[in-house]
CSV table of C-alpha atoms and ligand atoms in Angstrom, one decimal:
chain,number,residue,atom,x,y,z
A,1,HIS,CA,22.6,1.1,1.8
A,2,ARG,CA,19.9,0.4,-0.7
A,3,GLN,CA,22.0,1.6,-3.5
A,4,ALA,CA,25.7,0.6,-3.6
A,5,THR,CA,26.6,3.7,-5.6
A,6,HIS,CA,24.6,6.3,-3.7
A,7,GLN,CA,25.0,7.6,-0.2
A,8,PRO,CA,21.6,8.6,1.4
A,9,LEU,CA,21.3,11.9,3.3
A,10,PRO,CA,22.0,11.7,7.0
A,11,ALA,CA,18.7,12.5,8.8
A,12,VAL,CA,19.2,13.7,12.3
A,13,ALA,CA,15.8,14.9,13.6
A,14,GLY,CA,12.1,15.0,12.8
A,15,GLU,CA,9.7,17.8,13.6
A,16,GLY,CA,6.0,17.5,12.6
A,17,CYS,CA,5.9,17.1,8.9
A,18,TYR,CA,9.6,17.8,8.4
A,19,ILE,CA,12.8,15.8,8.5
A,20,ILE,CA,16.0,17.7,9.3
A,21,ASP,CA,19.4,16.6,7.9
A,22,ALA,CA,22.8,17.0,9.4
A,23,ASP,CA,23.3,20.4,7.9
A,24,GLY,CA,20.0,21.6,9.4
A,25,LYS,CA,18.2,21.6,6.1
A,26,ARG,CA,14.4,20.9,6.4
A,27,TYR,CA,12.5,18.6,4.1
A,28,LEU,CA,8.8,18.6,3.9
A,29,ASP,CA,7.8,14.9,4.1
A,30,ALA,CA,5.0,14.8,1.5
A,31,SER,CA,5.1,11.0,1.1
A,32,GLY,CA,5.6,10.0,4.7
A,33,GLY,CA,8.7,8.1,3.4
A,34,ALA,CA,6.8,5.4,1.6
A,35,ALA,CA,3.3,6.2,3.0
A,36,VAL,CA,4.4,5.4,6.5
A,37,SER,CA,4.7,8.5,8.7
A,38,CYS,CA,1.0,9.4,9.0
A,39,LEU,CA,1.5,11.3,12.3
A,40,GLY,CA,4.6,13.2,11.2
A,41,HIS,CA,7.9,12.7,13.0
A,42,SER,CA,7.5,13.9,16.5
A,43,ASP,CA,4.2,12.9,18.0
A,44,ALA,CA,4.5,13.4,21.7
A,45,ASP,CA,1.9,10.8,22.8
A,46,VAL,CA,3.3,8.0,20.7
A,47,ARG,CA,6.8,8.7,22.0
A,48,ALA,CA,5.4,8.7,25.6
A,49,ALA,CA,3.6,5.4,25.0
A,50,MET,CA,6.7,3.8,23.7
A,51,HIS,CA,8.8,5.1,26.6
A,52,ALA,CA,6.3,3.8,29.1
A,53,GLN,CA,6.3,0.4,27.4
A,54,LEU,CA,10.1,0.3,27.3
A,55,ASP,CA,10.3,1.1,31.0
A,56,ARG,CA,7.9,-1.8,31.8
A,57,LEU,CA,9.0,-4.4,29.3
A,58,ALA,CA,10.6,-3.9,25.9
A,59,TYR,CA,10.1,-7.4,24.5
A,60,THR,CA,8.8,-10.9,25.2
A,61,HIS,CA,8.7,-13.9,22.9
A,62,SER,CA,5.2,-14.7,21.7
A,63,GLY,CA,5.8,-18.4,22.2
A,64,PHE,CA,5.7,-17.7,25.9
A,65,PHE,CA,3.8,-14.5,26.6
A,66,THR,CA,1.4,-12.0,25.2
A,67,SER,CA,1.3,-8.4,26.4
A,68,GLU,CA,-1.4,-5.9,27.2
A,69,ALA,CA,-0.1,-3.7,24.3
A,70,ALA,CA,-0.6,-6.6,21.8
A,71,GLU,CA,-4.0,-7.5,23.1
A,72,SER,CA,-5.2,-3.9,23.2
A,73,LEU,CA,-3.9,-3.2,19.7
A,74,ALA,CA,-5.6,-6.3,18.3
A,75,ALA,CA,-8.9,-5.3,20.0
A,76,LYS,CA,-8.5,-1.8,18.5
A,77,LEU,CA,-7.9,-3.1,15.0
A,78,VAL,CA,-11.0,-5.3,14.9
A,79,GLU,CA,-13.3,-2.6,16.3
A,80,GLY,CA,-15.6,-1.8,13.4
A,81,ALA,CA,-13.4,-3.8,10.9
A,82,PRO,CA,-15.4,-4.8,7.8
A,83,GLY,CA,-17.1,-8.2,7.6
A,84,ASP,CA,-16.0,-10.7,10.2
A,85,LEU,CA,-12.3,-9.6,10.3
A,86,ASN,CA,-11.7,-10.2,14.0
A,87,ARG,CA,-8.5,-12.2,14.5
A,88,VAL,CA,-5.2,-10.3,14.4
A,89,TYR,CA,-1.7,-11.8,13.8
A,90,LEU,CA,0.9,-9.1,14.6
A,91,VAL,CA,4.1,-9.1,12.7
A,92,SER,CA,6.9,-6.6,11.9
A,93,GLY,CA,6.1,-5.2,8.5
A,94,GLY,CA,4.2,-5.4,5.2
A,95,SER,CA,6.0,-8.2,3.6
A,96,GLU,CA,5.8,-10.3,6.7
A,97,ALA,CA,2.0,-9.6,6.9
A,98,MET,CA,1.6,-10.7,3.3
A,99,GLU,CA,3.7,-13.9,3.8
A,100,ALA,CA,1.6,-14.8,6.8
A,101,ALA,CA,-1.6,-14.1,4.8
A,102,LEU,CA,-0.4,-16.4,1.9
A,103,LYS,CA,0.5,-19.2,4.3
A,104,MET,CA,-2.7,-18.8,6.3
A,105,VAL,CA,-4.9,-19.2,3.3
A,106,ARG,CA,-3.1,-22.3,2.2
A,107,GLN,CA,-3.3,-23.8,5.7
A,108,TYR,CA,-7.0,-22.9,5.8
A,109,PHE,CA,-7.7,-25.2,2.8
A,110,LEU,CA,-5.7,-28.0,4.3
A,111,GLU,CA,-7.7,-27.7,7.5
A,112,ILE,CA,-11.0,-27.9,5.7
A,113,GLY,CA,-9.9,-30.8,3.5
A,114,GLU,CA,-9.3,-29.1,0.2
A,115,PRO,CA,-5.5,-29.7,-0.2
A,116,GLN,CA,-5.8,-29.5,-4.0
A,117,ARG,CA,-6.2,-25.7,-3.8
A,118,ARG,CA,-2.8,-24.4,-4.7
A,119,HIS,CA,-3.0,-21.3,-7.0
A,120,ILE,CA,-2.7,-17.7,-6.1
A,121,ILE,CA,-4.0,-15.1,-8.5
A,122,ALA,CA,-3.1,-11.4,-8.2
A,123,ARG,CA,-2.9,-8.4,-10.5
A,124,ARG,CA,-0.2,-7.1,-12.8
A,125,GLN,CA,1.3,-3.8,-11.6
A,126,SER,CA,0.7,-4.5,-7.9
A,127,TYR,CA,3.3,-5.0,-5.2
A,128,HIS,CA,2.8,-7.2,-2.2
A,129,GLY,CA,6.3,-7.2,-0.7
A,130,ASN,CA,9.9,-8.2,-1.4
A,131,THR,CA,10.2,-11.5,0.5
A,132,LEU,CA,10.0,-14.4,-1.9
A,133,GLY,CA,6.4,-15.5,-1.2
A,134,ALA,CA,5.0,-11.9,-1.4
A,135,LEU,CA,7.2,-11.2,-4.4
A,136,ALA,CA,5.9,-14.3,-6.1
A,137,ALA,CA,2.3,-13.3,-5.6
A,138,GLY,CA,2.9,-9.7,-6.7
A,139,GLY,CA,2.8,-8.4,-10.2
A,140,ASN,CA,5.5,-5.7,-10.0
A,141,MET,CA,7.4,-6.9,-13.0
A,142,TRP,CA,10.8,-5.1,-12.5
A,143,ARG,CA,11.0,-6.3,-8.9
A,144,ARG,CA,10.1,-9.9,-9.9
A,145,GLU,CA,12.3,-10.3,-12.9
A,146,PRO,CA,15.8,-11.0,-11.4
A,147,PHE,CA,14.4,-13.5,-8.9
A,148,ALA,CA,11.9,-15.2,-11.2
A,149,PRO,CA,13.6,-18.7,-10.9
A,150,LEU,CA,13.1,-18.5,-7.1
A,151,LEU,CA,9.4,-17.6,-7.2
A,152,PHE,CA,6.5,-20.0,-6.9
A,153,GLU,CA,4.2,-20.0,-9.9
A,154,SER,CA,1.4,-17.4,-9.6
A,155,HIS,CA,-1.2,-16.0,-12.0
A,156,HIS,CA,-2.0,-12.4,-12.8
A,157,ILE,CA,-4.9,-10.6,-14.3
A,158,ALA,CA,-5.2,-7.0,-15.4
A,159,PRO,CA,-5.1,-4.1,-13.0
A,160,CYS,CA,-8.1,-1.7,-12.8
A,161,TYR,CA,-6.3,1.2,-14.5
A,162,THR,CA,-8.7,3.5,-16.2
A,163,TYR,CA,-6.3,6.2,-17.3
A,164,ARG,CA,-4.5,3.8,-19.7
A,165,ASP,CA,-6.7,0.9,-20.2
A,166,ARG,CA,-10.3,2.1,-20.4
A,167,PRO,CA,-11.4,2.6,-24.0
A,168,ASP,CA,-13.3,5.8,-24.7
A,169,ASP,CA,-16.5,4.0,-25.6
A,170,GLU,CA,-16.7,2.2,-22.3
A,171,SER,CA,-17.9,3.7,-19.1
A,172,GLU,CA,-15.8,3.5,-15.9
A,173,GLU,CA,-18.2,1.0,-14.4
A,174,GLU,CA,-18.3,-1.2,-17.6
A,175,TYR,CA,-14.6,-1.1,-17.8
A,176,GLY,CA,-14.2,-2.1,-14.2
A,177,LEU,CA,-16.6,-5.0,-14.4
A,178,ARG,CA,-15.0,-6.3,-17.5
A,179,VAL,CA,-11.5,-6.3,-16.0
A,180,ALA,CA,-12.9,-7.8,-12.8
A,181,ASP,CA,-14.4,-10.6,-14.9
A,182,GLU,CA,-10.9,-11.6,-15.9
A,183,LEU,CA,-10.7,-13.1,-12.4
A,184,GLU,CA,-13.5,-15.5,-13.2
A,185,ALA,CA,-11.9,-16.4,-16.6
A,186,LYS,CA,-8.6,-17.1,-14.8
A,187,ILE,CA,-10.3,-19.2,-12.1
A,188,GLU,CA,-12.1,-21.2,-14.8
A,189,GLU,CA,-8.8,-21.7,-16.7
A,190,LEU,CA,-7.0,-23.0,-13.6
A,191,GLY,CA,-9.9,-25.1,-12.4
A,192,GLY,CA,-12.4,-23.6,-9.9
A,193,ASP,CA,-11.5,-25.8,-7.0
A,194,THR,CA,-7.7,-25.4,-7.4
A,195,VAL,CA,-7.5,-21.7,-6.6
A,196,ILE,CA,-6.6,-20.6,-3.0
A,197,ALA,CA,-6.9,-16.8,-3.1
A,198,PHE,CA,-7.1,-13.6,-5.1
A,199,VAL,CA,-4.8,-10.9,-3.8
A,200,ALA,CA,-5.2,-7.2,-4.5
A,201,GLU,CA,-4.4,-3.7,-3.2
A,202,PRO,CA,-7.7,-1.8,-3.0
A,203,VAL,CA,-5.9,1.4,-4.0
A,204,VAL,CA,-2.8,0.4,-5.9
A,205,GLY,CA,0.2,2.2,-4.3
A,206,ALA,CA,3.8,2.6,-5.3
A,207,THR,CA,3.6,0.4,-8.5
A,208,LEU,CA,0.9,2.4,-10.3
A,209,GLY,CA,0.7,5.6,-8.3
A,210,ALA,CA,-2.4,5.8,-6.1
A,211,VAL,CA,-4.9,4.2,-8.5
A,212,PRO,CA,-8.3,3.6,-7.0
A,213,PRO,CA,-10.8,1.0,-8.4
A,214,THR,CA,-13.8,2.0,-10.4
A,215,PRO,CA,-17.2,1.9,-8.7
A,216,GLY,CA,-18.4,-1.7,-8.4
A,217,TYR,CA,-15.1,-3.3,-9.3
A,218,PHE,CA,-14.4,-4.9,-5.9
A,219,LYS,CA,-18.1,-5.9,-5.4
A,220,ARG,CA,-17.8,-8.0,-8.6
A,221,ILE,CA,-14.4,-9.4,-7.4
A,222,ARG,CA,-16.0,-10.4,-4.1
A,223,GLU,CA,-18.9,-12.1,-5.9
A,224,ILE,CA,-16.6,-14.1,-8.1
A,225,CYS,CA,-14.4,-15.2,-5.1
A,226,ASP,CA,-17.6,-16.3,-3.2
A,227,ARG,CA,-18.9,-18.2,-6.2
A,228,TYR,CA,-15.7,-20.3,-6.4
A,229,GLY,CA,-14.9,-20.5,-2.7
A,230,VAL,CA,-11.7,-18.5,-3.4
A,231,LEU,CA,-10.5,-16.4,-0.5
A,232,LEU,CA,-9.9,-12.6,-1.0
A,233,ILE,CA,-6.7,-11.2,0.5
A,234,LEU,CA,-6.6,-7.4,0.5
A,235,ASP,CA,-3.2,-5.9,0.8
A,236,GLU,CA,-3.8,-2.6,2.6
A,237,VAL,CA,-0.2,-2.3,3.6
A,238,MET,CA,0.1,1.0,1.9
A,239,CYS,CA,-3.5,2.2,1.4
A,240,GLY,CA,-4.9,1.2,4.7
A,241,MET,CA,-4.9,2.6,8.3
A,242,GLY,CA,-6.7,5.8,7.3
A,243,ARG,CA,-4.6,6.8,4.4
A,244,THR,CA,-7.7,7.1,2.1
A,245,GLY,CA,-10.0,8.5,4.8
A,246,THR,CA,-11.3,5.3,6.3
A,247,ARG,CA,-9.3,2.9,8.6
A,248,TYR,CA,-9.7,0.2,6.0
A,249,ALA,CA,-9.6,1.3,2.4
A,250,CYS,CA,-12.0,-1.5,1.3
A,251,GLU,CA,-14.8,0.1,3.5
A,252,GLN,CA,-15.2,2.6,0.6
A,253,ASP,CA,-15.8,-0.2,-1.8
A,254,GLY,CA,-18.4,-1.8,0.3
A,255,ILE,CA,-16.7,-5.1,0.7
A,256,ALA,CA,-14.7,-7.1,3.2
A,257,ALA,CA,-11.7,-9.3,2.8
A,258,ASP,CA,-11.2,-12.8,4.1
A,259,ILE,CA,-7.8,-11.7,5.1
A,260,LEU,CA,-6.4,-8.2,5.2
A,261,ALA,CA,-2.8,-7.2,5.6
A,262,CYS,CA,-1.7,-3.8,7.0
A,263,ALA,CA,1.5,-2.2,8.1
A,264,LYS,CA,3.1,1.2,7.3
A,265,GLY,CA,0.6,3.7,8.8
A,266,LEU,CA,-0.2,1.1,11.5
A,267,GLY,CA,2.8,2.1,13.5
A,268,ALA,CA,3.4,5.4,11.5
A,269,GLY,CA,7.1,4.6,11.4
A,270,TYR,CA,7.6,4.9,15.2
A,271,GLN,CA,8.2,1.2,15.2
A,272,PRO,CA,8.2,-1.5,12.5
A,273,ILE,CA,4.9,-3.4,12.7
A,274,GLY,CA,2.4,-5.1,10.5
A,275,ALA,CA,-0.8,-7.1,10.9
A,276,THR,CA,-2.5,-10.0,9.2
A,277,ILE,CA,-6.2,-9.7,10.1
A,278,ALA,CA,-8.3,-12.8,9.4
A,279,GLY,CA,-12.0,-13.6,9.4
A,280,GLU,CA,-13.5,-15.8,11.9
A,281,LYS,CA,-14.0,-18.8,9.6
A,282,ILE,CA,-10.2,-18.9,8.9
A,283,TYR,CA,-9.4,-18.7,12.6
A,284,GLN,CA,-12.0,-21.4,13.5
A,285,ALA,CA,-10.7,-23.8,10.8
A,286,ILE,CA,-7.2,-23.6,12.3
A,287,HIS,CA,-8.5,-23.7,15.9
A,288,ASP,CA,-10.7,-26.7,15.3
A,289,GLY,CA,-8.1,-28.4,13.0
A,290,SER,CA,-4.4,-28.6,13.8
A,291,GLY,CA,-4.8,-26.0,16.5
A,292,PHE,CA,-1.9,-23.8,15.4
A,293,PHE,CA,-0.9,-21.7,12.5
A,294,GLN,CA,2.4,-23.2,11.2
A,295,HIS,CA,4.3,-19.9,11.0
A,296,GLY,CA,5.9,-17.4,13.4
A,297,TYR,CA,8.6,-14.8,13.7
A,298,THR,CA,10.8,-13.9,16.6
A,299,TYR,CA,9.5,-10.4,16.8
A,300,MET,CA,5.8,-11.0,16.3
A,301,GLY,CA,3.5,-9.2,18.8
A,302,HIS,CA,6.5,-7.1,19.8
A,303,PRO,CA,5.3,-5.1,22.9
A,304,THR,CA,7.1,-1.9,22.2
A,305,ALA,CA,5.9,-1.9,18.5
A,306,CYS,CA,2.4,-2.7,19.7
A,307,ALA,CA,2.4,0.1,22.2
A,308,ALA,CA,3.5,2.5,19.5
A,309,ALA,CA,0.9,1.3,17.0
A,310,LEU,CA,-1.8,1.4,19.7
A,311,ALA,CA,-0.9,5.0,20.5
A,312,VAL,CA,-0.9,5.9,16.8
A,313,GLN,CA,-4.4,4.4,16.2
A,314,GLU,CA,-5.7,6.1,19.4
A,315,ALA,CA,-4.3,9.5,18.2
A,316,ILE,CA,-6.0,9.0,14.8
A,317,GLU,CA,-9.3,8.4,16.6
A,318,GLU,CA,-9.1,11.0,19.3
A,319,GLU,CA,-7.8,13.7,17.1
A,320,GLY,CA,-10.4,13.1,14.4
A,321,LEU,CA,-7.7,12.5,11.8
A,322,LEU,CA,-9.8,10.4,9.5
A,323,GLU,CA,-12.1,13.3,8.9
A,324,ARG,CA,-9.0,15.5,8.4
A,325,VAL,CA,-7.6,13.1,5.8
A,326,VAL,CA,-10.8,13.5,3.8
A,327,VAL,CA,-10.8,17.3,4.1
A,328,MET,CA,-7.1,17.8,3.5
A,329,GLY,CA,-7.2,15.1,0.8
A,330,GLU,CA,-9.7,17.2,-1.2
A,331,ARG,CA,-7.6,20.4,-0.7
A,332,LEU,CA,-4.5,18.6,-1.9
A,333,ASN,CA,-6.4,17.2,-4.9
A,334,ASP,CA,-7.7,20.7,-5.7
A,335,ALA,CA,-4.3,22.2,-5.4
A,336,LEU,CA,-2.7,19.5,-7.6
A,337,HIS,CA,-5.4,20.1,-10.2
A,338,GLU,CA,-5.0,23.8,-10.1
A,339,ARG,CA,-1.2,23.6,-10.4
A,340,PHE,CA,-0.8,20.6,-12.7
A,341,GLY,CA,-4.3,20.1,-14.3
A,342,ASN,CA,-3.1,21.8,-17.6
A,343,HIS,CA,0.6,20.8,-17.3
A,344,HIS,CA,1.9,19.5,-20.6
A,345,HIS,CA,3.6,16.6,-19.0
A,346,VAL,CA,1.1,15.5,-16.3
A,347,GLY,CA,-1.3,13.1,-17.9
A,348,ASP,CA,-3.4,12.1,-14.8
A,349,ILE,CA,-4.0,13.1,-11.2
A,350,ARG,CA,-5.7,10.5,-9.1
A,351,GLY,CA,-6.2,9.0,-5.7
A,352,ARG,CA,-8.2,9.0,-2.5
A,353,GLY,CA,-7.8,10.9,0.7
A,354,LEU,CA,-4.2,11.8,1.4
A,355,PHE,CA,-3.0,9.2,-1.1
A,356,ARG,CA,-2.5,10.9,-4.4
A,357,GLY,CA,-0.7,10.1,-7.6
A,358,MET,CA,0.3,11.8,-10.8
A,359,GLU,CA,1.4,10.2,-14.0
A,360,PHE,CA,3.9,11.9,-16.3
A,361,VAL,CA,3.7,11.8,-20.1
A,362,ALA,CA,5.8,13.2,-22.9
A,363,ASP,CA,2.6,14.0,-24.7
A,364,ARG,CA,-0.8,14.4,-23.1
A,365,ALA,CA,-2.8,13.8,-26.2
A,366,THR,CA,-1.2,10.4,-27.1
A,367,LYS,CA,-0.2,9.6,-23.5
A,368,GLN,CA,3.2,8.7,-24.8
A,369,VAL,CA,5.6,8.0,-22.0
A,370,PHE,CA,9.1,9.6,-21.5
A,371,ASP,CA,12.0,7.4,-22.7
A,372,PRO,CA,12.6,5.2,-19.6
A,373,GLY,CA,16.4,5.7,-20.3
A,374,LEU,CA,15.9,9.3,-19.1
A,375,LYS,CA,14.9,8.1,-15.7
A,376,LEU,CA,12.5,11.0,-15.2
A,377,ASN,CA,11.2,9.7,-11.9
A,378,GLY,CA,14.8,9.7,-10.4
A,379,ARG,CA,15.4,13.2,-11.6
A,380,ILE,CA,12.1,14.4,-10.0
A,381,LYS,CA,13.1,12.8,-6.7
A,382,ALA,CA,16.5,14.4,-6.8
A,383,GLU,CA,15.2,17.9,-7.8
A,384,ALA,CA,12.5,17.7,-5.1
A,385,LEU,CA,15.1,16.7,-2.4
A,386,GLN,CA,17.3,19.5,-3.4
A,387,ARG,CA,14.3,21.9,-2.8
A,388,GLY,CA,13.6,20.3,0.6
A,389,LEU,CA,10.7,18.1,-0.5
A,390,VAL,CA,10.3,14.3,0.0
A,391,CYS,CA,7.9,12.8,-2.5
A,392,TYR,CA,7.9,9.2,-4.0
A,393,PRO,CA,8.4,9.1,-7.7
A,394,MET,CA,8.6,5.7,-9.5
A,395,GLY,CA,9.1,4.3,-12.9
A,396,GLY,CA,7.7,1.3,-14.8
A,397,THR,CA,4.1,2.4,-14.3
A,398,ILE,CA,2.7,0.6,-17.3
A,399,ASP,CA,4.6,-2.7,-17.5
A,400,GLY,CA,7.6,-2.5,-15.1
A,401,LYS,CA,9.7,-0.6,-17.7
A,402,GLN,CA,7.7,2.2,-19.2
A,403,GLY,CA,6.1,5.1,-17.6
A,404,ASP,CA,6.8,7.5,-14.7
A,405,HIS,CA,4.6,8.5,-11.8
A,406,LEU,CA,4.7,10.1,-8.4
A,407,LEU,CA,3.1,9.2,-5.1
A,408,LEU,CA,2.1,11.6,-2.4
A,409,ALA,CA,1.1,10.4,1.0
A,410,PRO,CA,1.6,13.2,3.5
A,411,PRO,CA,1.1,13.0,7.2
A,412,PHE,CA,-2.5,13.3,8.4
A,413,ILE,CA,-1.5,16.5,10.3
A,414,PHE,CA,-0.8,18.3,7.0
A,415,GLU,CA,-2.0,21.9,7.0
A,416,ASP,CA,-2.9,24.3,4.2
A,417,SER,CA,0.6,25.9,4.4
A,418,HIS,CA,2.1,22.5,3.8
A,419,VAL,CA,-0.1,21.9,0.7
A,420,GLU,CA,1.1,25.3,-0.7
A,421,GLU,CA,4.7,24.5,0.0
A,422,LEU,CA,4.3,21.0,-1.5
A,423,VAL,CA,2.7,22.2,-4.7
A,424,ASP,CA,5.3,25.0,-5.1
A,425,LYS,CA,8.3,22.9,-4.6
A,426,LEU,CA,6.9,20.0,-6.6
A,427,GLY,CA,6.1,22.2,-9.5
A,428,GLU,CA,9.6,23.6,-9.6
A,429,ALA,CA,11.1,20.1,-9.2
A,430,ILE,CA,9.0,18.6,-12.0
A,431,ASP,CA,9.8,21.5,-14.4
A,432,ALA,CA,13.5,21.3,-13.6
A,433,ALA,CA,13.6,17.5,-14.0
A,434,ILE,CA,11.9,17.7,-17.4
A,435,ALA,CA,14.2,20.5,-18.5
A,436,SER,CA,17.2,18.4,-17.5
A,437,THR,CA,16.1,15.6,-19.8
A,438,ARG,CA,16.6,18.0,-22.7
A,439,GLU,CA,20.1,19.1,-21.8
B,501,LIG,N1,2.4,-4.4,0.2
B,501,LIG,C1,2.3,-3.2,-0.3
B,501,LIG,C2,1.0,-2.7,-1.0
B,501,LIG,C3,3.3,-2.3,-0.2
B,501,LIG,O1,3.2,-1.0,-0.6
B,501,LIG,C4,4.5,-2.7,0.5
B,501,LIG,C5,5.6,-1.8,0.7
B,501,LIG,O2,5.8,-0.8,0.0
B,501,LIG,C6,4.5,-4.0,1.0
B,501,LIG,C7,3.4,-4.8,0.8
B,501,LIG,C8,5.7,-4.5,1.7
B,501,LIG,O3,5.9,-3.9,2.9
B,501,LIG,P1,7.3,-3.8,3.7
B,501,LIG,O4,8.2,-3.0,2.9
B,501,LIG,O5,6.9,-3.2,5.0
B,501,LIG,O6,7.8,-5.2,3.9
């Protein structure tokens, strides 16, 4: 198991927004696991699509065959995708999607005769996956630390994190542009023609707790990338696929990536799947150059996974779930503000769509954090589970060590009664967890 000293609960069934354990206890899944289960746990159409695919052909190796499911999924993903993102490389998860993205950008520069480009820049307090390449690019300090000797050298600029980092005398826009300009300074420091790519999560997920960018931030980032010929990789593994109310999170920031990674909500947990979506110029450089992307995984383009993901994306479209994410996202936000807006230990409530975060503080006025030794986030998780609620608390919000936050990413089929249940159980769990730190 993930933890050598802790036995996870045995889950035996799923029903809509609930997971049921071996004792029949029901858990409201308010974080979709880790922002995965966007259709809940028992979608009939997705299951039927998977069964149909299994009955025809479960798997083929992508070195020999493609499948209708893979082709249709790719076509669906590029429909209306921002910019010229129109080539899809199907993998089995978020880390794989990011690894592929990192190698693809390096190969792009080899193909176009710029082999001197070797640097990757990302942001502190962002996570891009746990495999060594994705971990090396990422700025999640506690995850990186033990493996630092194995990681390639990467460079990090500040996150766009208004709650903690914006001074009172600076507007949101001014602050955002100032921190975006750190990218230009870093590119200049490294040498403009030595940088391959800048990597960022449009809405920072688990590491910061649903932190959206300020208005104009990503437009400035895009301008800087273009000025230096640096590619922009957007990691939408967590925030993409409708989670914030648009299929691609970056649509709301009015920009497009050169490469975009998605996973999690892509298959909604019905199958492991991810995708690296590239713009035409990257595809063409490889097509006209060496002719193949020097990468590959045994399970890429897995037909059953593709059939599941295609059914998920069709359901989102046909059932108008993006609109629902916007409406229910606002209701959830209102309910969180109503219940926790004046809570002594909730410093910030933030997010977009059905992707919401809360940051916990020992003192609201000074924003002082709880002693990390108290492991407040772990206590909240345990108290919530005890009350039949799955949410996603994390620690190390500020620097990998200090700070506690919580992520909410409920299924898109969430209803008003679920919002009520969530807020009630969460309120009790937070209060019990904080009380337990004083015992
Ligand atoms: N990128 C982001 C933004 C993520 O949130 C995650 C997982 O939480 C990953 C990458 C890695 O995805 P996976 O766990 O599917 O490998």
